[in-house]
PDB file of C-alpha atoms in Angstrom:
ATOM      1  CA  MET A 748     273.159  94.090  22.754  1.00 45.00           C
ATOM      2  CA  SER A 749     276.849  94.971  23.140  1.00 76.00           C
ATOM      3  CA  TRP A 750     279.909  94.231  21.046  1.00 83.00           C
ATOM      4  CA  ILE A 751     283.516  93.204  21.598  1.00 86.00           C
ATOM      5  CA  VAL A 752     286.457  93.801  19.255  1.00 89.00           C
ATOM      6  CA  SER A 753     289.508  91.591  19.904  1.00 91.00           C
ATOM      7  CA  LEU A 754     292.999  91.878  18.487  1.00 91.00           C
ATOM      8  CA  PRO A 755     296.249  90.028  19.328  1.00 92.00           C
ATOM      9  CA  CYS A 756     299.103  92.156  20.604  1.00 90.00           C
ATOM     10  CA  THR A 757     302.397  92.034  22.498  1.00 89.00           C
ATOM     11  CA  ARG A 758     302.952  92.938  26.122  1.00 86.00           C
ATOM     12  CA  ALA A 759     304.680  96.182  25.151  1.00 87.00           C
ATOM     13  CA  GLU A 760     301.714  97.165  23.010  1.00 88.00           C
ATOM     14  CA  ALA A 761     299.274  96.284  25.796  1.00 84.00           C
ATOM     15  CA  GLU A 762     301.198  98.433  28.276  1.00 81.00           C
ATOM     16  CA  ALA A 763     301.401 101.304  25.791  1.00 83.00           C
ATOM     17  CA  LEU A 764     297.623 101.140  25.361  1.00 79.00           C
ATOM     18  CA  ASN A 765     297.075 101.118  29.111  1.00 71.00           C
ATOM     19  CA  ASP A 766     299.298 104.171  29.470  1.00 70.00           C
ATOM     20  CA  ASP A 767     297.704 106.272  26.760  1.00 75.00           C
ATOM     21  CA  MET A 768     294.232 105.601  25.388  1.00 74.00           C
ATOM     22  CA  SER A 769     293.720 109.167  24.198  1.00 79.00           C
ATOM     23  CA  ALA A 770     293.324 108.075  20.556  1.00 84.00           C
ATOM     24  CA  LEU A 771     290.509 105.698  21.515  1.00 82.00           C
ATOM     25  CA  ASP A 772     288.930 108.059  24.046  1.00 77.00           C
ATOM     26  CA  ALA A 773     288.703 110.736  21.347  1.00 81.00           C
ATOM     27  CA  LEU A 774     286.452 108.552  19.190  1.00 84.00           C
ATOM     28  CA  VAL A 775     282.724 109.158  19.029  1.00 83.00           C
ATOM     29  CA  GLN A 776     282.355 105.432  19.747  1.00 81.00           C
ATOM     30  CA  ALA A 777     284.812 105.387  22.678  1.00 81.00           C
ATOM     31  CA  PRO A 778     285.303 101.827  23.973  1.00 81.00           C
ATOM     32  CA  VAL A 779     286.168 100.344  27.348  1.00 74.00           C
ATOM     33  CA  VAL A 780     289.492  98.600  26.727  1.00 78.00           C
ATOM     34  CA  VAL A 781     290.927  95.630  28.616  1.00 75.00           C
ATOM     35  CA  THR A 782     294.270  93.958  27.847  1.00 78.00           C
ATOM     36  CA  HIS A 783     295.231  90.537  29.153  1.00 75.00           C
ATOM     37  CA  GLU A 784     297.941  87.928  28.745  1.00 77.00           C
ATOM     38  CA  LEU A 785     297.260  84.736  26.789  1.00 79.00           C
ATOM     39  CA  ASN A 786     300.670  83.049  26.847  1.00 74.00           C
ATOM     40  CA  GLU A 787     303.519  84.306  29.041  1.00 67.00           C
ATOM     41  CA  ASP A 788     306.194  82.179  27.356  1.00 73.00           C
ATOM     42  CA  ARG A 789     305.402  83.428  23.851  1.00 77.00           C
ATOM     43  CA  ASP A 790     304.535  87.057  24.665  1.00 79.00           C
ATOM     44  CA  GLU A 791     300.983  86.609  23.448  1.00 84.00           C
ATOM     45  CA  TRP A 792     298.529  89.208  24.668  1.00 88.00           C
ATOM     46  CA  GLN A 793     295.097  90.356  23.553  1.00 88.00           C
ATOM     47  CA  VAL A 794     293.288  93.669  23.568  1.00 88.00           C
ATOM     48  CA  ASP A 795     289.495  93.635  23.935  1.00 85.00           C
ATOM     49  CA  ALA A 796     287.439  96.742  23.208  1.00 84.00           C
ATOM     50  CA  TYR A 797     283.831  96.805  24.443  1.00 80.00           C
ATOM     51  CA  VAL A 798     281.179  99.103  22.908  1.00 81.00           C
ATOM     52  CA  ASP A 799     277.406  99.380  23.102  1.00 78.00           C
ATOM     53  CA  ASP A 800     276.777  99.497  19.344  1.00 84.00           C
ATOM     54  CA  LYS A 801     278.187  97.617  16.373  1.00 89.00           C
ATOM     55  CA  PRO A 802     281.805  98.797  15.912  1.00 89.00           C
ATOM     56  CA  GLY A 803     282.292 101.286  13.109  1.00 90.00           C
ATOM     57  CA  ALA A 804     285.194 101.518  10.666  1.00 91.00           C
ATOM     58  CA  GLU A 805     286.818 104.378  12.600  1.00 91.00           C
ATOM     59  CA  LEU A 806     287.102 102.317  15.784  1.00 89.00           C
ATOM     60  CA  LEU A 807     288.472  99.275  13.949  1.00 91.00           C
ATOM     61  CA  GLU A 808     291.016 101.311  12.003  1.00 90.00           C
ATOM     62  CA  THR A 809     292.182 103.189  15.115  1.00 90.00           C
ATOM     63  CA  LEU A 810     292.566  99.993  17.122  1.00 89.00           C
ATOM     64  CA  VAL A 811     294.618  98.320  14.368  1.00 90.00           C
ATOM     65  CA  SER A 812     296.786 101.433  14.025  1.00 90.00           C
ATOM     66  CA  LEU A 813     297.701 101.226  17.731  1.00 90.00           C
ATOM     67  CA  VAL A 814     298.838  97.588  17.533  1.00 90.00           C
ATOM     68  CA  ALA A 815     301.757  97.376  15.114  1.00 89.00           C
ATOM     69  CA  SER A 816     302.200  93.609  15.490  1.00 89.00           C
ATOM     70  CA  ALA A 817     298.645  93.066  14.230  1.00 82.00           C
ATOM     71  CA  LYS A 818     299.283  94.819  10.927  1.00 81.00           C
ATOM     72  CA  GLY A 819     297.414  92.980   8.169  1.00 81.00           C
ATOM     73  CA  LYS A 820     295.234  91.081  10.684  1.00 85.00           C
ATOM     74  CA  LYS A 821     291.498  91.583  10.799  1.00 88.00           C
ATOM     75  CA  PRO A 822     290.045  92.338  14.250  1.00 91.00           C
ATOM     76  CA  LYS A 823     287.616  89.773  15.604  1.00 92.00           C
ATOM     77  CA  VAL A 824     284.204  91.375  16.072  1.00 92.00           C
ATOM     78  CA  GLU A 825     281.504  89.626  18.120  1.00 89.00           C
ATOM     79  CA  GLU A 826     278.053  90.554  19.300  1.00 85.00           C
ATOM     80  CA  LEU A 827     277.558  89.789  22.971  1.00 72.00           C
ATOM     81  CA  PRO A 828     274.351  88.393  24.426  1.00 63.00           C
ATOM     82  CA  GLU A 829     272.232  90.339  26.880  1.00 56.00           C
ATOM     83  CA  GLU A 830     274.642  90.086  29.799  1.00 49.00           C
ATOM     84  CA  ASP A 831     276.477  92.520  32.026  1.00 46.00           C
ATOM     85  CA  TRP A 832     279.255  93.367  29.547  1.00 44.00           C
ATOM     86  CA  VAL A 833     281.162  95.450  32.104  1.00 46.00           C
ATOM     87  CA  THR A 834     281.467  92.350  34.293  1.00 46.00           C
ATOM     88  CA  LEU A 835     282.566  90.371  31.233  1.00 45.00           C
ATOM     89  CA  SER A 836     285.241  92.927  30.479  1.00 46.00           C
ATOM     90  CA  GLN A 837     286.649  92.521  33.993  1.00 46.00           C
ATOM     91  CA  GLN A 838     287.045  88.755  33.964  1.00 47.00           C
ATOM     92  CA  GLY A 839     290.701  89.132  33.000  1.00 49.00           C
ATOM     93  CA  LEU A 840     291.408  91.724  35.712  1.00 59.00           C
ATOM     94  CA  GLU A 841     292.940  89.909  38.652  1.00 72.00           C
ATOM     95  CA  PRO A 842     292.909  91.611  42.066  1.00 78.00           C
ATOM     96  CA  VAL A 843     296.102  93.343  43.160  1.00 83.00           C
ATOM     97  CA  GLN A 844     297.740  93.128  46.582  1.00 85.00           C
ATOM     98  CA  ALA A 845     300.168  96.019  47.168  1.00 88.00           C
ATOM     99  CA  GLY A 846     301.268  96.490  50.745  1.00 86.00           C
ATOM    100  CA  ARG A 847     298.150  96.639  52.892  1.00 91.00           C
ATOM    101  CA  PHE A 848     295.977  97.430  49.875  1.00 92.00           C
ATOM    102  CA  PHE A 849     293.777  94.983  47.998  1.00 90.00           C
ATOM    103  CA  VAL A 850     292.284  96.394  44.797  1.00 90.00           C
ATOM    104  CA  HIS A 851     289.618  94.353  43.045  1.00 86.00           C
ATOM    105  CA  THR A 852     286.689  94.454  40.646  1.00 80.00           C
ATOM    106  CA  SER A 853     283.131  93.390  41.442  1.00 78.00           C
ATOM    107  CA  SER A 854     284.009  89.837  40.419  1.00 73.00           C
ATOM    108  CA  TYR A 855     286.236  89.488  43.512  1.00 75.00           C
ATOM    109  CA  ALA A 856     284.147  91.410  46.034  1.00 76.00           C
ATOM    110  CA  ASP A 857     283.643  88.277  48.124  1.00 78.00           C
ATOM    111  CA  ARG A 858     287.351  87.380  48.271  1.00 83.00           C
ATOM    112  CA  VAL A 859     288.859  90.329  50.148  1.00 85.00           C
ATOM    113  CA  PRO A 860     291.637  89.127  52.516  1.00 86.00           C
ATOM    114  CA  ALA A 861     291.058  89.781  56.195  1.00 87.00           C
ATOM    115  CA  GLY A 862     292.947  92.774  57.532  1.00 87.00           C
ATOM    116  CA  SER A 863     293.540  94.414  54.163  1.00 89.00           C
ATOM    117  CA  THR A 864     292.445  97.876  53.069  1.00 93.00           C
ATOM    118  CA  SER A 865     290.338  97.130  50.019  1.00 92.00           C
ATOM    119  CA  PHE A 866     289.012  99.222  47.167  1.00 92.00           C
ATOM    120  CA  LEU A 867     286.500  98.184  44.541  1.00 91.00           C
ATOM    121  CA  ILE A 868     287.570  99.764  41.252  1.00 87.00           C
ATOM    122  CA  ASP A 869     285.691  98.502  38.226  1.00 79.00           C
ATOM    123  CA  ALA A 870     286.940  98.907  34.660  1.00 66.00           C
ATOM    124  CA  SER A 871     286.207 102.280  33.097  1.00 54.00           C
ATOM    125  CA  GLN A 872     287.539 104.747  30.566  1.00 43.00           C
ATOM    126  CA  ALA A 873     289.808 106.212  33.252  1.00 40.00           C
ATOM    127  CA  PHE A 874     293.278 104.783  33.908  1.00 47.00           C
ATOM    128  CA  GLY A 875     294.218 103.266  37.254  1.00 46.00           C
ATOM    129  CA  THR A 876     292.394 100.081  38.222  1.00 46.00           C
ATOM    130  CA  GLY A 877     295.425  98.933  40.232  1.00 46.00           C
ATOM    131  CA  GLY A 878     296.424  96.201  37.807  1.00 47.00           C
ATOM    132  CA  HIS A 879     299.204  98.100  36.091  1.00 61.00           C
ATOM    133  CA  ASP A 880     302.688  98.033  37.629  1.00 77.00           C
ATOM    134  CA  THR A 881     302.759 101.821  37.929  1.00 84.00           C
ATOM    135  CA  THR A 882     299.591 101.994  40.028  1.00 87.00           C
ATOM    136  CA  ALA A 883     300.562  98.998  42.153  1.00 89.00           C
ATOM    137  CA  GLY A 884     304.018 100.535  42.679  1.00 92.00           C
ATOM    138  CA  CYS A 885     302.454 103.770  43.920  1.00 94.00           C
ATOM    139  CA  LEU A 886     300.208 101.873  46.335  1.00 94.00           C
ATOM    140  CA  ALA A 887     303.228 100.031  47.737  1.00 93.00           C
ATOM    141  CA  MET A 888     305.180 103.299  48.010  1.00 96.00           C
ATOM    142  CA  LEU A 889     302.351 104.967  49.924  1.00 96.00           C
ATOM    143  CA  ASP A 890     302.311 102.018  52.313  1.00 95.00           C
ATOM    144  CA  GLN A 891     306.090 102.276  52.795  1.00 95.00           C
ATOM    145  CA  LEU A 892     305.805 105.997  53.444  1.00 96.00           C
ATOM    146  CA  LYS A 893     303.262 105.338  56.188  1.00 96.00           C
ATOM    147  CA  HIS A 894     305.507 102.688  57.752  1.00 95.00           C
ATOM    148  CA  ALA A 895     308.388 105.198  57.712  1.00 95.00           C
ATOM    149  CA  GLY A 896     306.356 107.552  59.910  1.00 96.00           C
ATOM    150  CA  ALA A 897     305.343 110.193  57.377  1.00 96.00           C
ATOM    151  CA  ASN A 898     302.265 112.201  58.362  1.00 97.00           C
ATOM    152  CA  PRO A 899     301.201 114.484  55.504  1.00 98.00           C
ATOM    153  CA  ARG A 900     298.336 116.836  56.259  1.00 97.00           C
ATOM    154  CA  ASN A 901     297.841 118.222  52.770  1.00 98.00           C
ATOM    155  CA  ILE A 902     297.864 115.850  49.761  1.00 98.00           C
ATOM    156  CA  ALA A 903     297.420 116.286  46.004  1.00 98.00           C
ATOM    157  CA  ASP A 904     296.902 113.495  43.461  1.00 98.00           C
ATOM    158  CA  ILE A 905     297.689 114.988  40.044  1.00 97.00           C
ATOM    159  CA  GLY A 906     296.289 112.937  37.140  1.00 94.00           C
ATOM    160  CA  THR A 907     294.105 110.836  39.409  1.00 93.00           C
ATOM    161  CA  GLY A 908     292.458 108.585  36.788  1.00 89.00           C
ATOM    162  CA  THR A 909     290.021 106.505  38.833  1.00 90.00           C
ATOM    163  CA  GLY A 910     290.814 108.203  42.159  1.00 94.00           C
ATOM    164  CA  LEU A 911     292.457 105.061  43.556  1.00 94.00           C
ATOM    165  CA  LEU A 912     295.721 106.630  44.765  1.00 96.00           C
ATOM    166  CA  ALA A 913     293.896 109.511  46.433  1.00 97.00           C
ATOM    167  CA  PHE A 914     291.622 106.984  48.179  1.00 97.00           C
ATOM    168  CA  ALA A 915     294.652 105.014  49.378  1.00 97.00           C
ATOM    169  CA  ALA A 916     296.342 108.148  50.740  1.00 98.00           C
ATOM    170  CA  MET A 917     293.159 109.092  52.588  1.00 97.00           C
ATOM    171  CA  ALA A 918     292.947 105.616  54.111  1.00 97.00           C
ATOM    172  CA  LEU A 919     296.494 106.027  55.444  1.00 97.00           C
ATOM    173  CA  TRP A 920     296.070 109.624  56.608  1.00 98.00           C
ATOM    174  CA  PRO A 921     292.330 110.081  57.236  1.00 96.00           C
ATOM    175  CA  ARG A 922     292.621 113.576  58.728  1.00 96.00           C
ATOM    176  CA  ALA A 923     294.556 115.051  55.814  1.00 97.00           C
ATOM    177  CA  LYS A 924     293.104 117.472  53.287  1.00 97.00           C
ATOM    178  CA  THR A 925     293.238 115.795  49.877  1.00 98.00           C
ATOM    179  CA  ILE A 926     292.570 117.017  46.355  1.00 98.00           C
ATOM    180  CA  ALA A 927     292.483 114.883  43.201  1.00 97.00           C
ATOM    181  CA  SER A 928     292.691 116.358  39.718  1.00 96.00           C
ATOM    182  CA  ASP A 929     292.758 115.167  36.129  1.00 93.00           C
ATOM    183  CA  ILE A 930     292.880 116.845  32.745  1.00 89.00           C
ATOM    184  CA  ASP A 931     290.069 114.533  31.568  1.00 87.00           C
ATOM    185  CA  PRO A 932     286.603 115.450  32.909  1.00 89.00           C
ATOM    186  CA  ALA A 933     285.522 111.809  32.501  1.00 86.00           C
ATOM    187  CA  SER A 934     288.126 110.796  35.083  1.00 88.00           C
ATOM    188  CA  ILE A 935     286.662 113.164  37.641  1.00 92.00           C
ATOM    189  CA  PHE A 936     283.176 111.734  37.062  1.00 91.00           C
ATOM    190  CA  VAL A 937     284.637 108.225  37.471  1.00 90.00           C
ATOM    191  CA  THR A 938     286.483 109.289  40.631  1.00 93.00           C
ATOM    192  CA  ARG A 939     283.296 110.748  42.106  1.00 94.00           C
ATOM    193  CA  ASP A 940     281.443 107.500  41.414  1.00 93.00           C
ATOM    194  CA  ASN A 941     284.263 105.390  42.845  1.00 93.00           C
ATOM    195  CA  ALA A 942     284.361 107.560  45.959  1.00 96.00           C
ATOM    196  CA  GLY A 943     280.695 106.779  46.565  1.00 95.00           C
ATOM    197  CA  ILE A 944     281.218 103.062  45.980  1.00 94.00           C
ATOM    198  CA  ASN A 945     284.151 102.916  48.412  1.00 95.00           C
ATOM    199  CA  GLY A 946     282.734 105.201  51.088  1.00 96.00           C
ATOM    200  CA  VAL A 947     285.302 107.952  50.511  1.00 96.00           C
ATOM    201  CA  PRO A 948     283.898 111.291  51.726  1.00 96.00           C
ATOM    202  CA  LEU A 949     283.977 114.258  49.366  1.00 95.00           C
ATOM    203  CA  GLY A 950     284.645 117.725  50.721  1.00 94.00           C
ATOM    204  CA  ARG A 951     287.193 120.480  51.053  1.00 91.00           C
ATOM    205  CA  GLY A 952     288.100 120.098  54.711  1.00 92.00           C
ATOM    206  CA  GLY A 953     290.239 117.584  56.554  1.00 93.00           C
ATOM    207  CA  GLY A 954     289.157 114.016  55.852  1.00 94.00           C
ATOM    208  CA  GLY A 955     287.389 114.979  52.631  1.00 95.00           C
ATOM    209  CA  LEU A 956     288.372 114.674  48.990  1.00 97.00           C
ATOM    210  CA  ALA A 957     288.145 117.730  46.745  1.00 97.00           C
ATOM    211  CA  LEU A 958     288.001 117.232  42.970  1.00 96.00           C
ATOM    212  CA  ALA A 959     289.177 119.416  40.094  1.00 95.00           C
ATOM    213  CA  VAL A 960     289.418 119.177  36.309  1.00 94.00           C
ATOM    214  CA  ALA A 961     292.831 120.646  35.574  1.00 93.00           C
ATOM    215  CA  PRO A 962     295.882 120.307  33.332  1.00 91.00           C
ATOM    216  CA  GLY A 963     298.594 119.522  35.865  1.00 94.00           C
ATOM    217  CA  THR A 964     298.445 121.908  38.813  1.00 96.00           C
ATOM    218  CA  ASN A 965     296.807 124.721  36.847  1.00 93.00           C
ATOM    219  CA  HIS A 966     293.625 125.194  38.861  1.00 95.00           C
ATOM    220  CA  PRO A 967     292.736 127.849  41.471  1.00 95.00           C
ATOM    221  CA  SER A 968     291.781 125.218  44.055  1.00 95.00           C
ATOM    222  CA  ILE A 969     295.070 123.348  43.656  1.00 96.00           C
ATOM    223  CA  LYS A 970     297.130 126.522  43.948  1.00 95.00           C
ATOM    224  CA  HIS A 971     295.077 127.929  46.819  1.00 95.00           C
ATOM    225  CA  ARG A 972     295.552 124.791  48.932  1.00 96.00           C
ATOM    226  CA  ALA A 973     299.321 124.625  48.326  1.00 96.00           C
ATOM    227  CA  PRO A 974     301.903 123.880  49.583  1.00 97.00           C
ATOM    228  CA  TYR A 975     301.428 120.110  49.829  1.00 98.00           C
ATOM    229  CA  ASP A 976     303.245 117.671  52.091  1.00 97.00           C
ATOM    230  CA  LEU A 977     302.637 114.915  49.551  1.00 98.00           C
ATOM    231  CA  VAL A 978     302.107 115.119  45.784  1.00 98.00           C
ATOM    232  CA  ILE A 979     301.306 111.978  43.783  1.00 98.00           C
ATOM    233  CA  ALA A 980     301.696 112.021  39.998  1.00 97.00           C
ATOM    234  CA  ASN A 981     301.208 108.719  38.186  1.00 94.00           C
ATOM    235  CA  ILE A 982     301.139 109.938  34.609  1.00 89.00           C
ATOM    236  CA  LEU A 983     303.748 109.673  31.800  1.00 85.00           C
ATOM    237  CA  ALA A 984     307.410 110.652  31.603  1.00 88.00           C
ATOM    238  CA  GLY A 985     306.852 113.560  29.189  1.00 89.00           C
ATOM    239  CA  PRO A 986     304.194 115.295  31.301  1.00 90.00           C
ATOM    240  CA  LEU A 987     306.185 114.555  34.475  1.00 94.00           C
ATOM    241  CA  ILE A 988     309.191 116.415  33.049  1.00 94.00           C
ATOM    242  CA  THR A 989     307.036 119.294  31.784  1.00 93.00           C
ATOM    243  CA  LEU A 990     305.291 119.581  35.161  1.00 95.00           C
ATOM    244  CA  ALA A 991     308.490 119.521  37.261  1.00 96.00           C
ATOM    245  CA  PRO A 992     308.517 123.318  37.932  1.00 96.00           C
ATOM    246  CA  ASP A 993     304.776 123.344  38.679  1.00 97.00           C
ATOM    247  CA  ILE A 994     304.937 120.357  41.020  1.00 97.00           C
ATOM    248  CA  ALA A 995     307.947 121.912  42.759  1.00 97.00           C
ATOM    249  CA  ALA A 996     306.019 125.164  43.169  1.00 97.00           C
ATOM    250  CA  VAL A 997     303.164 123.469  45.063  1.00 98.00           C
ATOM    251  CA  THR A 998     305.295 121.061  47.144  1.00 98.00           C
ATOM    252  CA  ALA A 999     306.313 122.186  50.620  1.00 97.00           C
ATOM    253  CA  PRO A1000     310.021 122.133  51.552  1.00 97.00           C
ATOM    254  CA  GLY A1001     310.617 118.717  53.093  1.00 97.00           C
ATOM    255  CA  GLY A1002     307.510 117.408  51.344  1.00 97.00           C
ATOM    256  CA  HIS A1003     307.347 114.199  49.342  1.00 98.00           C
ATOM    257  CA  ALA A1004     306.503 113.575  45.699  1.00 98.00           C
ATOM    258  CA  ILE A1005     305.651 110.120  44.342  1.00 98.00           C
ATOM    259  CA  LEU A1006     306.238 109.901  40.595  1.00 97.00           C
ATOM    260  CA  ALA A1007     305.295 107.000  38.324  1.00 94.00           C
ATOM    261  CA  GLY A1008     304.182 106.209  34.813  1.00 89.00           C
ATOM    262  CA  LEU A1009     307.715 106.182  33.441  1.00 88.00           C
ATOM    263  CA  ILE A1010     309.715 103.225  32.179  1.00 85.00           C
ATOM    264  CA  ALA A1011     313.224 102.418  33.404  1.00 88.00           C
ATOM    265  CA  ARG A1012     315.116 104.192  30.612  1.00 88.00           C
ATOM    266  CA  GLN A1013     313.142 107.384  31.304  1.00 90.00           C
ATOM    267  CA  MET A1014     314.061 107.513  34.982  1.00 92.00           C
ATOM    268  CA  GLU A1015     317.241 109.603  34.658  1.00 93.00           C
ATOM    269  CA  PRO A1016     315.674 112.357  32.503  1.00 93.00           C
ATOM    270  CA  VAL A1017     312.755 112.574  34.943  1.00 94.00           C
ATOM    271  CA  LEU A1018     315.097 112.701  37.942  1.00 95.00           C
ATOM    272  CA  ALA A1019     317.237 115.363  36.272  1.00 95.00           C
ATOM    273  CA  ALA A1020     314.179 117.567  35.782  1.00 95.00           C
ATOM    274  CA  TYR A1021     313.202 117.275  39.456  1.00 96.00           C
ATOM    275  CA  ARG A1022     316.724 117.632  40.827  1.00 96.00           C
ATOM    276  CA  ALA A1023     316.905 120.922  38.955  1.00 95.00           C
ATOM    277  CA  GLN A1024     313.834 121.985  40.963  1.00 95.00           C
ATOM    278  CA  GLY A1025     315.352 121.084  44.329  1.00 96.00           C
ATOM    279  CA  PHE A1026     314.221 117.489  44.805  1.00 97.00           C
ATOM    280  CA  ARG A1027     316.348 114.504  45.767  1.00 96.00           C
ATOM    281  CA  LEU A1028     315.645 110.815  45.279  1.00 97.00           C
ATOM    282  CA  ALA A1029     314.719 109.158  48.575  1.00 96.00           C
ATOM    283  CA  ALA A1030     313.552 105.712  47.429  1.00 95.00           C
ATOM    284  CA  ARG A1031     312.642 103.645  44.403  1.00 94.00           C
ATOM    285  CA  SER A1032     310.154 100.796  44.212  1.00 87.00           C
ATOM    286  CA  GLY A1033     307.901  99.235  41.612  1.00 79.00           C
ATOM    287  CA  SER A1034     309.031  96.748  39.001  1.00 80.00           C
ATOM    288  CA  ALA A1035     312.339  96.857  37.149  1.00 81.00           C
ATOM    289  CA  GLU A1036     310.548  98.015  34.012  1.00 84.00           C
ATOM    290  CA  TRP A1037     308.140 100.448  35.670  1.00 87.00           C
ATOM    291  CA  PRO A1038     309.902 102.256  38.542  1.00 92.00           C
ATOM    292  CA  CYS A1039     308.089 104.308  41.155  1.00 95.00           C
ATOM    293  CA  LEU A1040     310.129 107.191  42.574  1.00 97.00           C
ATOM    294  CA  LEU A1041     309.872 108.835  45.991  1.00 97.00           C
ATOM    295  CA  LEU A1042     311.391 112.309  46.032  1.00 98.00           C
ATOM    296  CA  ILE A1043     311.884 114.831  48.828  1.00 98.00           C
ATOM    297  CA  LYS A1044     311.980 118.555  48.222  1.00 97.00           C
ATOM    298  CA  ARG A1045     315.052 120.012  49.867  1.00 93.00           C
ATOM    299  CA  HIS A1046     314.883 122.889  52.327  1.00 85.00           C
ATOM    300  CA  ARG A1047     316.548 126.022  51.039  1.00 73.00           C
ATOM    301  CA  TYR A1048     318.117 128.396  53.523  1.00 52.00           C
ATOM    302  CA  GLY A1049     319.862 131.719  53.193  1.00 47.00           C
ATOM    303  CA  TRP A1050     319.139 135.399  53.008  1.00 41.00           C
ATOM    304  CA  ARG A1051     317.775 135.105  49.469  1.00 45.00           C
ATOM    305  CA  ARG A1052     315.534 132.181  50.426  1.00 48.00           C
ATOM    306  CA  LYS A1053     312.014 132.361  51.808  1.00 46.00           C
ATOM    307  CA  GLU A1054     313.103 130.100  54.684  1.00 44.00           C
ATOM    308  CA  ARG A1055     315.608 130.983  57.352  1.00 41.00           C
ATOM    309  CA  ALA A1056     317.733 128.597  59.369  1.00 36.00           C
ATOM    310  CA  TYR A1057     317.959 129.433  63.060  1.00 35.00           C
ATOM    311  CA  HIS A1058     320.945 129.147  65.402  1.00 33.00           C
ATOM    312  CA  ARG A1059     323.280 128.903  62.419  1.00 33.00           C
ATOM    313  CA  ALA A1060     325.561 131.204  60.483  1.00 31.00           C
ATOM    314  CA  SER A1061     324.404 134.731  59.739  1.00 29.00           C
ATOM    315  CA  PRO A1062     322.986 135.675  56.333  1.00 29.00           C
ATOM    316  CA  SER A1063     326.195 137.506  55.519  1.00 28.00           C
ATOM    317  CA  ASP A1064     328.272 134.332  55.841  1.00 27.00           C
ATOM    318  CA  ALA A1065     329.526 133.634  52.318  1.00 27.00           C
ATOM    319  CA  SER A1066     329.492 129.873  52.944  1.00 23.00           C
ATOM    320  CA  PHE A1067     325.768 129.911  53.737  1.00 22.00           C
ATOM    321  CA  GLY A1068     322.857 129.554  51.372  1.00 23.00           C
ATOM    322  CA  SER A1069     323.608 126.297  49.595  1.00 20.00           C
ATOM    323  CA  TRP A1070     321.365 123.265  49.657  1.00 20.00           C
TER     324      TRP A1070
END
């Protein structure tokens, strides 16, 4: 038997849960969590937590503590019959079409549109099934980057979650070397499983996906493979700001960085952190509330720089060396 714990919530609370489930993941009885909308007009949402055993007090108390609007309400606890509870948990997860990409769960495996690049990503404890605006925005941005003629040969997906964005990048640029990392070991196990399900080859050479458990870019494999033509980081605003110097250090001059996981009011602080590291904003997509940013790392020339410009002013020219 399996169990489901349900609690009403608002959209903001549902999105906050989707962005950071660390409090629930830290529990001994860690659940698979799905949020879905009940009534768009009245901002009525629901969070469902699925577990194998009868929910304990710690899980119930933690769940209530994460949903402020449900203060004083008792979670609904139900025992499920002998069914595939993972499939049940995905019934509220609609497929997502973002550019050429179609991301779906097993429930929609027979409804893939012709001509689309599809990925089957089932619900798990890792973030990034494609349903959240941040993930969908990144998929659309990758598609736009391909249409613009970009051809990265070395790609890093920092904070990969389910591996989806790394898979999408590999579908667009199949000869590129790609590495996906996450601070959570469970995410790397999920990514490995999803790679097998979607026919994504693992490996360290061109066309293969390398995996690493790492906080940010702090891993020998990530540093050894740098610099990257494309870095993807769909995480949260705080870690994005903290990681700005590290991401800049592994991004090649002229390379792209796709940043997401921030809300609109956090965009300027995030941009300021990356501008200070030599990036400029090239494009913005995603929803109004959840922007996705495309940055380009500027080339730096001059006698104190590692790069040199040719057929231009000499290093002694006092007007030279800006960027």
